[in-house]
CSV table of C-alpha atoms in Angstrom, one decimal:
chain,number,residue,atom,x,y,z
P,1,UNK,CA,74.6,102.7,107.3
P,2,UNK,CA,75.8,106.1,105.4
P,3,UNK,CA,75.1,109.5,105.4
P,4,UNK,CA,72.6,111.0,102.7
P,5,UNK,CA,74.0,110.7,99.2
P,6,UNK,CA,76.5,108.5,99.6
P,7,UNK,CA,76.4,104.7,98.0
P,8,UNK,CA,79.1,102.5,97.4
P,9,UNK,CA,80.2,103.9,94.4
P,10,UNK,CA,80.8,107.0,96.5
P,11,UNK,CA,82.6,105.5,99.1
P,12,UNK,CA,84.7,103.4,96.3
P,13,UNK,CA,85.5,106.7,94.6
P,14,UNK,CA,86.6,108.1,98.0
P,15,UNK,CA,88.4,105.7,99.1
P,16,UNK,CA,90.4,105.4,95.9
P,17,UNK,CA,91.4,109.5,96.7
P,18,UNK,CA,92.1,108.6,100.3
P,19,UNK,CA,94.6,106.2,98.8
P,20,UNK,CA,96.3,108.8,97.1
P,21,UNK,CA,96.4,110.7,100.1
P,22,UNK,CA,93.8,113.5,99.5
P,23,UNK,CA,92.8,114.6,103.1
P,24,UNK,CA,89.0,116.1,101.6
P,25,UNK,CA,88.2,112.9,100.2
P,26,UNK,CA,89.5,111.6,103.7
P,27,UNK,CA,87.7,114.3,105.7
P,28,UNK,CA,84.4,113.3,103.5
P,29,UNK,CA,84.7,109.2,104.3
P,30,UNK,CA,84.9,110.2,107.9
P,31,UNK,CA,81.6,112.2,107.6
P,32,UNK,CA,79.9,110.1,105.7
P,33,UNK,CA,80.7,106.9,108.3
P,34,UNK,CA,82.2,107.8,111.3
P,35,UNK,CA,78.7,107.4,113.1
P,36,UNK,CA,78.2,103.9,112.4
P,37,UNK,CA,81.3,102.5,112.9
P,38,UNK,CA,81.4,104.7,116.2
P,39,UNK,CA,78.3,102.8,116.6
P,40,UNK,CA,79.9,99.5,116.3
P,41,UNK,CA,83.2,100.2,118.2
P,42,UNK,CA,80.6,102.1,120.9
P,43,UNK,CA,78.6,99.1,121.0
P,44,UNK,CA,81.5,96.6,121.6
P,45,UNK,CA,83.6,98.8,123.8
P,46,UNK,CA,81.2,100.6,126.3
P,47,UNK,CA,83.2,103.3,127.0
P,48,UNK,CA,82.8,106.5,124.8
P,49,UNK,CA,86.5,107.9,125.7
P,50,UNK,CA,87.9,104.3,124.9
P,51,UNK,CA,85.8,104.3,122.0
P,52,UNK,CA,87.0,107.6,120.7
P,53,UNK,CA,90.7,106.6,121.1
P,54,UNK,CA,89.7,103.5,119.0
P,55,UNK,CA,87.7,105.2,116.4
P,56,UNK,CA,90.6,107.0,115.8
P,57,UNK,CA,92.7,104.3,115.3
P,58,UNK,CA,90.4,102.7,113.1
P,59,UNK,CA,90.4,106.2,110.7
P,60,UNK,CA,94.0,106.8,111.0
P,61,UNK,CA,94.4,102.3,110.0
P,62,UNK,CA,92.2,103.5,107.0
P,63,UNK,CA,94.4,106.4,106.3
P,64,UNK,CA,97.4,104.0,105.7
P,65,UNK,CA,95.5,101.0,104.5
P,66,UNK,CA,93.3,102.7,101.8
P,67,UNK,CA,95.9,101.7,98.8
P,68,UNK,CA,95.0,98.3,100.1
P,69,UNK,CA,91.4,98.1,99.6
P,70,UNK,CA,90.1,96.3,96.9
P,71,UNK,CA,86.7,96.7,95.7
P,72,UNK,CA,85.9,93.3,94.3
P,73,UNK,CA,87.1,91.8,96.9
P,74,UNK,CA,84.8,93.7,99.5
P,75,UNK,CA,82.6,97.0,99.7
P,76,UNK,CA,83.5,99.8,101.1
P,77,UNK,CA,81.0,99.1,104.3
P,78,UNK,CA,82.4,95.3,104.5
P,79,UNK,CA,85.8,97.0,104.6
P,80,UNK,CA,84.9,100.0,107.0
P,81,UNK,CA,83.4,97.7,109.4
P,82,UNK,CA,86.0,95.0,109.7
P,83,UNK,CA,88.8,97.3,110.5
P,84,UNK,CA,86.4,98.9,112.9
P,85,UNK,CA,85.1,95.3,114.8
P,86,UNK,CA,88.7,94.1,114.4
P,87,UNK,CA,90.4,96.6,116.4
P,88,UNK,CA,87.3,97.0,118.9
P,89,UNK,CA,87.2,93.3,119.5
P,90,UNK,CA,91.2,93.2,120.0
P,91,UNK,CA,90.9,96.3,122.3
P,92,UNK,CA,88.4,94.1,124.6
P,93,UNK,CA,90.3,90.6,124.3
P,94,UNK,CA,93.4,92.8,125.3
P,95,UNK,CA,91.7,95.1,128.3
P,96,UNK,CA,89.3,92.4,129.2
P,97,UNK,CA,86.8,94.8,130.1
P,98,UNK,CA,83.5,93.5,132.5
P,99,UNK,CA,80.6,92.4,129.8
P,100,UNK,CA,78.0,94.9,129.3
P,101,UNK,CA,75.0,95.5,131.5
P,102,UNK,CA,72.6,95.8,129.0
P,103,UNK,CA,71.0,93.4,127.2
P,104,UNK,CA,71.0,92.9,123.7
P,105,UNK,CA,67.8,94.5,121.6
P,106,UNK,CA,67.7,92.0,118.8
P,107,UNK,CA,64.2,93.3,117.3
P,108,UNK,CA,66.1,96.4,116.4
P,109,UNK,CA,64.3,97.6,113.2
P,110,UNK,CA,66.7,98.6,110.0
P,111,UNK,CA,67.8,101.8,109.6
P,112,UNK,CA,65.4,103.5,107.1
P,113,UNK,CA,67.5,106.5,106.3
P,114,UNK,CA,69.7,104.8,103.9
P,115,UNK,CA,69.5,105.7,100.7
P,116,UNK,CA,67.8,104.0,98.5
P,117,UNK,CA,70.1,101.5,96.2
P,118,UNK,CA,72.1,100.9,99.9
P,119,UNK,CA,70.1,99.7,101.7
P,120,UNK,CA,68.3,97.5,99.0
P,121,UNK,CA,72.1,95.9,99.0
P,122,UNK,CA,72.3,95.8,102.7
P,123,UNK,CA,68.9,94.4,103.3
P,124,UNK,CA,69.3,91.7,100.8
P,125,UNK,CA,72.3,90.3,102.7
P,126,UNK,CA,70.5,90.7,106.2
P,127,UNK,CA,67.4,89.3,105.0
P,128,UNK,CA,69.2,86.0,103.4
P,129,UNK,CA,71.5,85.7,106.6
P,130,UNK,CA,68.1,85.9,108.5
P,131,UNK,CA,66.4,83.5,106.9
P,132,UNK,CA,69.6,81.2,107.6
P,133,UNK,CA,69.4,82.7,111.3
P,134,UNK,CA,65.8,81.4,111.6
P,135,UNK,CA,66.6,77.7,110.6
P,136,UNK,CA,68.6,77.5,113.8
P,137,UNK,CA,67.5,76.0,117.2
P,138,UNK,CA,67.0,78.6,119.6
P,139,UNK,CA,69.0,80.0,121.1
P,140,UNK,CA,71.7,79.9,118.2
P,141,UNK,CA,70.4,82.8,116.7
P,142,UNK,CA,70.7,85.0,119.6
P,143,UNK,CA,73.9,83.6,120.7
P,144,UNK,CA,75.5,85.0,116.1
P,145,UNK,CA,74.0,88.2,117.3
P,146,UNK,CA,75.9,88.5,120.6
P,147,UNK,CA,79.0,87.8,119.1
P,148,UNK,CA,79.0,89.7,116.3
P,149,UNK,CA,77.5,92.6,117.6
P,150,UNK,CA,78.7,93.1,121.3
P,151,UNK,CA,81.7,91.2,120.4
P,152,UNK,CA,81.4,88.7,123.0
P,153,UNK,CA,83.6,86.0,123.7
P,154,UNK,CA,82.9,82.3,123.8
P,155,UNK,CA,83.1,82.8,127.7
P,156,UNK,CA,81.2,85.6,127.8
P,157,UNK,CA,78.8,83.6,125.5
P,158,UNK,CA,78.7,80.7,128.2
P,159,UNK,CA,77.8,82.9,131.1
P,160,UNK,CA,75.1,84.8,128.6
P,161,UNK,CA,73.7,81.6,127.6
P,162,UNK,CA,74.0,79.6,131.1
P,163,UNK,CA,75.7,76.9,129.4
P,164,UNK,CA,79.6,75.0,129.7
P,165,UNK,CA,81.8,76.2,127.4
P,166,UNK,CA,81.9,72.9,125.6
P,167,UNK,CA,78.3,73.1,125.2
P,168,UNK,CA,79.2,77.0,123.5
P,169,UNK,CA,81.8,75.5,121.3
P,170,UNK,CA,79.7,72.9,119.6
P,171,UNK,CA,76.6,75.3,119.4
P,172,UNK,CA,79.0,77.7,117.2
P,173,UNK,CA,80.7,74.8,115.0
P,174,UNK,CA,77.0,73.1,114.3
P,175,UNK,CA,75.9,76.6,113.7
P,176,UNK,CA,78.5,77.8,111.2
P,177,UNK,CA,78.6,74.7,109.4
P,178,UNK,CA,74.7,75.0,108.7
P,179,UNK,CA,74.8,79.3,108.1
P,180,UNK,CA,77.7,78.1,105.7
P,181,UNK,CA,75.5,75.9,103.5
P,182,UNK,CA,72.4,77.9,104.0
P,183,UNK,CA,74.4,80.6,102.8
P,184,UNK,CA,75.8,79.6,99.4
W,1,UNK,CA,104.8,73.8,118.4
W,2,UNK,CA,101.7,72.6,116.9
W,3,UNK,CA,98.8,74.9,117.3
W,4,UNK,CA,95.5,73.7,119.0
W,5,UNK,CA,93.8,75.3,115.7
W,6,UNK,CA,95.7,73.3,113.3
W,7,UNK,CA,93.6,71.0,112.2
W,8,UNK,CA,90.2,72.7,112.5
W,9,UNK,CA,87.9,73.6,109.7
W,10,UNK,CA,88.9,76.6,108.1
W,11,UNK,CA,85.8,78.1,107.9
W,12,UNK,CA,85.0,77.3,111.3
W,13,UNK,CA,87.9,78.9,111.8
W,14,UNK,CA,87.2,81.8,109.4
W,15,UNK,CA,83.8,82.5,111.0
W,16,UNK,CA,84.8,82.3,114.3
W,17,UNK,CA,87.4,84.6,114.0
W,18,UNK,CA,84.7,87.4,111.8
W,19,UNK,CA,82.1,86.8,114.5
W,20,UNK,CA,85.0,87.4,117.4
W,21,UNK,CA,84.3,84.5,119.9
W,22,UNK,CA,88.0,83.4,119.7
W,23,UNK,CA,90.5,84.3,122.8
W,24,UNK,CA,93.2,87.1,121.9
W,25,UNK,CA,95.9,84.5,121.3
W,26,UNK,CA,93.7,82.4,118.8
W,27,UNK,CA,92.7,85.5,117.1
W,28,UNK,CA,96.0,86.6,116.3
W,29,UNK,CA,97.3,82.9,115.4
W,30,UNK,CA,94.4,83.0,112.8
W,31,UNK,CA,95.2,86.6,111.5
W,32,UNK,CA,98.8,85.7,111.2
W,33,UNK,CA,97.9,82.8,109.4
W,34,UNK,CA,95.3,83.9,107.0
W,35,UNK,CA,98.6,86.3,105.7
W,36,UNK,CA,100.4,83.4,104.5
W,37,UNK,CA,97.1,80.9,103.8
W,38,UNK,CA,95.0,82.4,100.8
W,39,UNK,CA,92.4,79.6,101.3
W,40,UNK,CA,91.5,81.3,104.7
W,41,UNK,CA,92.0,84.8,103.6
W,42,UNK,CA,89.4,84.0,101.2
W,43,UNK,CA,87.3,82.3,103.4
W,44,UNK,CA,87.7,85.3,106.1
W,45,UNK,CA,86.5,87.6,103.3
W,46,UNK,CA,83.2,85.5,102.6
W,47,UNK,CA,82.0,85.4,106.0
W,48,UNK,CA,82.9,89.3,106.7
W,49,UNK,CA,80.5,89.5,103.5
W,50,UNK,CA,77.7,87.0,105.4
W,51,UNK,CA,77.9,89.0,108.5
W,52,UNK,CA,78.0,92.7,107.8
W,53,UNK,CA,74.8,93.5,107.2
W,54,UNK,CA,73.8,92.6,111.6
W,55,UNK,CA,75.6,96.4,111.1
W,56,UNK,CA,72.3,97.2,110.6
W,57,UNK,CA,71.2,96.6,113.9
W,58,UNK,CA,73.6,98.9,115.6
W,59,UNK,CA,72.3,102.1,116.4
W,60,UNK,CA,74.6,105.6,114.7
W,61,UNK,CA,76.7,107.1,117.8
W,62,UNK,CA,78.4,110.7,118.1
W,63,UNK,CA,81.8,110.8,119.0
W,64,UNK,CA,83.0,114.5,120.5
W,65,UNK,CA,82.8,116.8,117.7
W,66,UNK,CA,86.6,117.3,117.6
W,67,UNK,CA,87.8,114.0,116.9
W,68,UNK,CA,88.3,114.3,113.1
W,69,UNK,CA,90.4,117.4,113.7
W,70,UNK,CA,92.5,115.2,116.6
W,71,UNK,CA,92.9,112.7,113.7
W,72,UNK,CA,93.6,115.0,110.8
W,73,UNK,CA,96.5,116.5,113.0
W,74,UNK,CA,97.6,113.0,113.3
W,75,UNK,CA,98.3,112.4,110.0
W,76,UNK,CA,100.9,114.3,108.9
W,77,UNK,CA,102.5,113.4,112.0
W,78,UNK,CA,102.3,109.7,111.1
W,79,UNK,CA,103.5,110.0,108.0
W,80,UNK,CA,106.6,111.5,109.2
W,81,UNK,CA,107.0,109.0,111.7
W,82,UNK,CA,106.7,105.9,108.9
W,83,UNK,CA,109.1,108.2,106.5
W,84,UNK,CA,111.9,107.9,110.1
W,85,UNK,CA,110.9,104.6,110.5
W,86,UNK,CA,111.6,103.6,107.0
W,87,UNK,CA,115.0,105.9,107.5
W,88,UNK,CA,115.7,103.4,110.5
W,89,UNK,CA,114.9,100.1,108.3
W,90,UNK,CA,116.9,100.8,105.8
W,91,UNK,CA,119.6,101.8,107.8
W,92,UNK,CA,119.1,98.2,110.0
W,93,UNK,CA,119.0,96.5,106.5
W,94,UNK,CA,122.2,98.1,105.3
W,95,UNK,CA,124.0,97.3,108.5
W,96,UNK,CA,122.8,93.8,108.0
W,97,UNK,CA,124.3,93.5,104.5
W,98,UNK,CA,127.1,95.3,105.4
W,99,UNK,CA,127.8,93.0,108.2
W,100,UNK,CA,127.1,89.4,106.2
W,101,UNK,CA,129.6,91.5,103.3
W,102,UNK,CA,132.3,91.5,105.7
W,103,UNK,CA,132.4,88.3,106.4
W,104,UNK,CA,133.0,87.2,102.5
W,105,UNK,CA,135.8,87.5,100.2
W,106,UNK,CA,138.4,90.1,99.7
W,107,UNK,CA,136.4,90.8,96.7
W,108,UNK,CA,133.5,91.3,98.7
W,109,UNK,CA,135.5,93.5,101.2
W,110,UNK,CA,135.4,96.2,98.7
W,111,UNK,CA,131.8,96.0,97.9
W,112,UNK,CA,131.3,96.8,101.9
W,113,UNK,CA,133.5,99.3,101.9
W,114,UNK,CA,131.4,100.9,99.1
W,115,UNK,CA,128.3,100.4,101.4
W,116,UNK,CA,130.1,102.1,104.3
W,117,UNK,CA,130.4,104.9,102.0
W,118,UNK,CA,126.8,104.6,101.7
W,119,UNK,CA,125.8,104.5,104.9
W,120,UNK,CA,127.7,107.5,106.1
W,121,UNK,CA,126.3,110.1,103.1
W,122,UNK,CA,122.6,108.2,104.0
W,123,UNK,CA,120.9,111.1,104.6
W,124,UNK,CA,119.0,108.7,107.7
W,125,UNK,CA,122.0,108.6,109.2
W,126,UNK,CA,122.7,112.3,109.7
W,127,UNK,CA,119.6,112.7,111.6
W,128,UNK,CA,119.9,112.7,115.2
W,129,UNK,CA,116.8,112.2,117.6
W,130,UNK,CA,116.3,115.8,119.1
W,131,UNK,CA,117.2,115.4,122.7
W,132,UNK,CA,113.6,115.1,124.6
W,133,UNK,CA,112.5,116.6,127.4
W,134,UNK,CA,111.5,114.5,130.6
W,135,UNK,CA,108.3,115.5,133.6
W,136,UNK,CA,108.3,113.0,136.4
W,137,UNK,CA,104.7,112.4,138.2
W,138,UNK,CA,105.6,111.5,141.8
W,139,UNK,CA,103.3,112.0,144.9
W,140,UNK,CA,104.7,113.1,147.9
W,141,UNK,CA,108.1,112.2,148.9
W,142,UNK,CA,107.2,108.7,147.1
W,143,UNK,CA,109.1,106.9,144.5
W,144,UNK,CA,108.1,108.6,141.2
W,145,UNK,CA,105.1,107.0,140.1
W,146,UNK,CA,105.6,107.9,135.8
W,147,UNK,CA,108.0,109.0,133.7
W,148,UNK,CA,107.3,111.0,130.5
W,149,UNK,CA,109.9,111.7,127.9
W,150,UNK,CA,108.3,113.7,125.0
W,151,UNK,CA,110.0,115.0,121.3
W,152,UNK,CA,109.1,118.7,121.2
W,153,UNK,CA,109.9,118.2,117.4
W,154,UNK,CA,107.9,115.3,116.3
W,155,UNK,CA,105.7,116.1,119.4
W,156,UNK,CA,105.6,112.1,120.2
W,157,UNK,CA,105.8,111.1,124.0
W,158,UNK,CA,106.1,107.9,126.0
W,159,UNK,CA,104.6,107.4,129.8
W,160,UNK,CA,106.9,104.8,131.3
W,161,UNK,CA,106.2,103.7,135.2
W,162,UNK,CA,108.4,103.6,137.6
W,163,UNK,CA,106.2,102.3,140.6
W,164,UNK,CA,102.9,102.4,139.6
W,165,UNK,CA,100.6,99.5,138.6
W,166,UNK,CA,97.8,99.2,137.0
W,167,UNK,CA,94.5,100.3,139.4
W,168,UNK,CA,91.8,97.1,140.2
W,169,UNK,CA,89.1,98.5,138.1
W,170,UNK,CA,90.2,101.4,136.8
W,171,UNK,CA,92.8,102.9,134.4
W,172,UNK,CA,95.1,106.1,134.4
W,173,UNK,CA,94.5,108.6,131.8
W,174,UNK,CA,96.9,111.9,130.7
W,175,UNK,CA,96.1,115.1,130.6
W,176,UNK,CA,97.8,118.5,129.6
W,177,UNK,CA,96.6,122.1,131.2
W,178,UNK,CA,97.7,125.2,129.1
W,179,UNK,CA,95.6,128.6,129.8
W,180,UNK,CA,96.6,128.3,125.9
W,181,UNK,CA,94.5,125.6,124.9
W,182,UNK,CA,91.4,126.8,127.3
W,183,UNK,CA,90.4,126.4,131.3
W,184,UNK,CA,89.9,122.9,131.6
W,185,UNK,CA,92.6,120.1,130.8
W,186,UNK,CA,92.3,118.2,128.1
W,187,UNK,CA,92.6,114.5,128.1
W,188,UNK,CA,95.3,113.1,125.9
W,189,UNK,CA,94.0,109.5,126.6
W,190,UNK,CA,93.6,106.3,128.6
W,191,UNK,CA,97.2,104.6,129.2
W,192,UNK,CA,95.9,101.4,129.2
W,193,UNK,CA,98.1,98.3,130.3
W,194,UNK,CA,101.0,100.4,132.3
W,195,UNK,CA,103.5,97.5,132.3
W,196,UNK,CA,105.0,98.0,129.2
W,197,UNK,CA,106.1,101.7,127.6
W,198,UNK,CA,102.7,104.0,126.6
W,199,UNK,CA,103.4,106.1,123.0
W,200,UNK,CA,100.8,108.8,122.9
W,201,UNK,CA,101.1,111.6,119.7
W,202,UNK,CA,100.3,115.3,121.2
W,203,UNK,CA,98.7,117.6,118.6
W,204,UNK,CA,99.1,120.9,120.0
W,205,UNK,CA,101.8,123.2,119.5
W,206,UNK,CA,105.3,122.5,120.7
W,207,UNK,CA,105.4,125.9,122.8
W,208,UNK,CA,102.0,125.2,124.5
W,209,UNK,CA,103.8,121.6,125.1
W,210,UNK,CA,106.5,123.0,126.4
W,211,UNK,CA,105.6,124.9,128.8
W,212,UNK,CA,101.9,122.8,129.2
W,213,UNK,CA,101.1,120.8,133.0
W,214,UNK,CA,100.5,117.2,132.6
W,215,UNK,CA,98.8,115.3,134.7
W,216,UNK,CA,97.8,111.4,135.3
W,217,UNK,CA,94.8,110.8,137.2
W,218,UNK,CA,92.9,107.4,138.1
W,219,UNK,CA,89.4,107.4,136.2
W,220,UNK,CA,86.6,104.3,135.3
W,221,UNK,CA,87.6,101.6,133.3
W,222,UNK,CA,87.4,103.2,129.6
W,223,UNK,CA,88.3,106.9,130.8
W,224,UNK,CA,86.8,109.5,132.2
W,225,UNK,CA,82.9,109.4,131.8
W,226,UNK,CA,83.2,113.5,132.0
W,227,UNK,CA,85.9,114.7,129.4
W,228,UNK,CA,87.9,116.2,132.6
W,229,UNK,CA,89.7,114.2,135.3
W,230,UNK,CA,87.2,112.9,138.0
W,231,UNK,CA,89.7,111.0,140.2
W,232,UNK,CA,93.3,111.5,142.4
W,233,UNK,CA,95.7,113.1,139.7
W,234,UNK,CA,99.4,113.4,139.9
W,235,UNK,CA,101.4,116.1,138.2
W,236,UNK,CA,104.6,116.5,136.2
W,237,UNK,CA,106.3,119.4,134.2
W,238,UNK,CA,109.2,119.2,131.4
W,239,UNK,CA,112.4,119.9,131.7
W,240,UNK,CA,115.3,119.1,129.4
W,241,UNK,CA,117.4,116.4,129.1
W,242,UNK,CA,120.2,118.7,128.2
W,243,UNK,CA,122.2,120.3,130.8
């Protein structure tokens, strides 16, 4: 998820400057994360120049919203990455933009440049909400990922899926309410 | 009115919302509601926490290399801009009180007059908007298409249309040409929805502005695929307002 040698505690630290309005610490968050949650805007959005105009959005949100940010209330990645899906998944609800062409890779393997103590944190909570992911009927599973990750929409999700939109409602309802006791 | 989501779950609604399956319209009922409704706040929080790690499956991208210096410029710009706004506010709030004051006793009368005295040594108040400068795109002997009024101060500019709608398919984005800033335009981003007012911020110097080409060409959805305009472009210059 980060660049080498940062953790959370980095990112906490920076962010905590950035809240005081010190543009290196600001300058350093942007290095240290702009990839992935280009990644994640990228991914949603399709579009690099759109993407860009969004990324910088998302940097500029994090700018003014930085005094905001509360560390035991989220990590600095939970944080980064909600502003980021937020304003890509408002951008594409707003432009309605044609779904992506490509299908999804789903057997992505992790990233195994993180540092250490990172991505023992980050794997943990992938590898509990994927063992709740595997107690689903397929295709439920599949249809999380979509979502989440391409930001697709619960019509988008009946077109992906081949199914009436009723059909996609219920699927996400029966499959929230058992991810949400699976996860506790 | 009541909402359809009124009586769901909240964490259905919670995780719906995080995952991003709900239409724009439900999204932003949610969001505006979770401001007011800890319970969902706090549920909205949990599942961000569940579902931030599938982050992992998204591959690292590079934006252009020059994007952190776009948004550096931006800053100090923005923070201008929320010091006016903030000017403006205070100002509208004063003008409010000072208008409910009038309205109350004679004792009151004197508090307002106190305020007036207020408002006119506000420094807010002695700040005028520069007077901007205008470039109309037009092609032809057409209606003009766009117009553009831009702040050579605060360097802040709005594309307004006149006749043009928004292209099936595609989207219009702005460019500016300077032999100052290098051969080829540079793009100063996708205008989106054209139906209502475009704000843009322009980060390079108000001379190059000034005396800068702009032009508005049709591209892909999303922008240009190239970094320099592929499509039909129209053209504009500024001039001043003041005569």
């Amino acid at each position: 998820m980060l660049a080498k040698n940062h953790t959370t505690e980095t990112l906490v630290s920076l962010l905590e400057r950035v809240a005081q309005k010190d543009q290196a610490a600001f300058s350093e968050l942007y290095q240290a994360t702009h990839r992935k949650l280009f990644g994640i805007v990228l991914r949603i959005l399709s579009k690099q120049a759109l993407a860009e105009d969004i990324l910088q959005e998302v940097y500029l949100t994090v700018w003014q919203k930085a005094p905001a940010f509360n560390s035991e209330v989220a990590s600095p990645v939970t944080w980064l990455a909600t502003i980021a899906r937020n304003r890509a998944i408002d951008e594409i609800r707003k432009t309605q933009l044609p779904e992506q062409e490509s299908d999804v890779d789903f057997d992505l393997i992790l990233d195994d440049k993180m540092r250490p103590e990172e991505a023992t944190s980050q794997r943990k909570e992938l590898q509990k909400l994927e063992t709740c992911l595997q107690g689903l009927e397929s295709p439920k599973a599949e249809m999380i990922k979509a979502a989440y990750l391409n930001g697709e929409s619960r019509e988008q999700l009946s077109r992906r899926f081949n199914q009436p939109l009723g059909t996609i409602k219920t699927w996400l309802h029966r499959s929230i309410k058992q991810l949400q006791g699976c996860m506790k | 009115m009541k909402h359809d989501l009124e009586n769901e779950n909240i964490d259905i609604l919670a995780a719906e919302y995080v995952l991003g399956t709900l239409s724009q319209d439900d999204r932003q009922w949610v969001a505006d509601r979770a401001q007011q409704d800890n319970d969902l706040q706090q549920a909205i929080d949990r599942w961000q926490a569940h579902f931030v790690g599938l982050n992992e499956y998204v591959t690292d991208e590079r934006p252009r290399a020059d994007l952190l210096a776009d948004i550096l410029a931006k800053i100090p710009a923005q923070s201008e801009s929320e010091v006016r706004t903030l000017g403006r506010d205070e100002l509208s709030l004063l003008r409010q009180q000072l208008s409910r004051w009038r309205r109350l006793t004679f004792a009151s009368v004197a508090m307002a007059a106190c305020l007036l005295v207020m408002l006119v040594i506000n420094p807010f108040t002695s700040t005028s908007p520069e007077s901007p400068f205008v470039a109309v795109f037009q092609a032809d002997d057409q209606q003009p298409a766009f117009i553009m009024s831009l702040n050579l101060e605060t360097r802040a500019l709005t594309v307004r249309s006149v006749t043009a709608k928004n292209p099936q398919g595609k989207t219009y984005q702005l460019w500016i040409k300077s032999d100052d800033i290098g051969p080829n335009p540079r793009s100063l981003g996708v205008l989106g929805s054209v139906v209502e007012p475009i704000h843009k911020q322009v980060d390079f110097d108000a001379n190059i502005i000034r005396h800068a080409t702009f032009g508005i060409s049709v591209e892909p959805e999303g922008g240009s695929p190239t970094g320099l305009p592929t499509g039909p472009a129209i053209h504009g210059w500024l001039y001043p307002t003041e005569i």
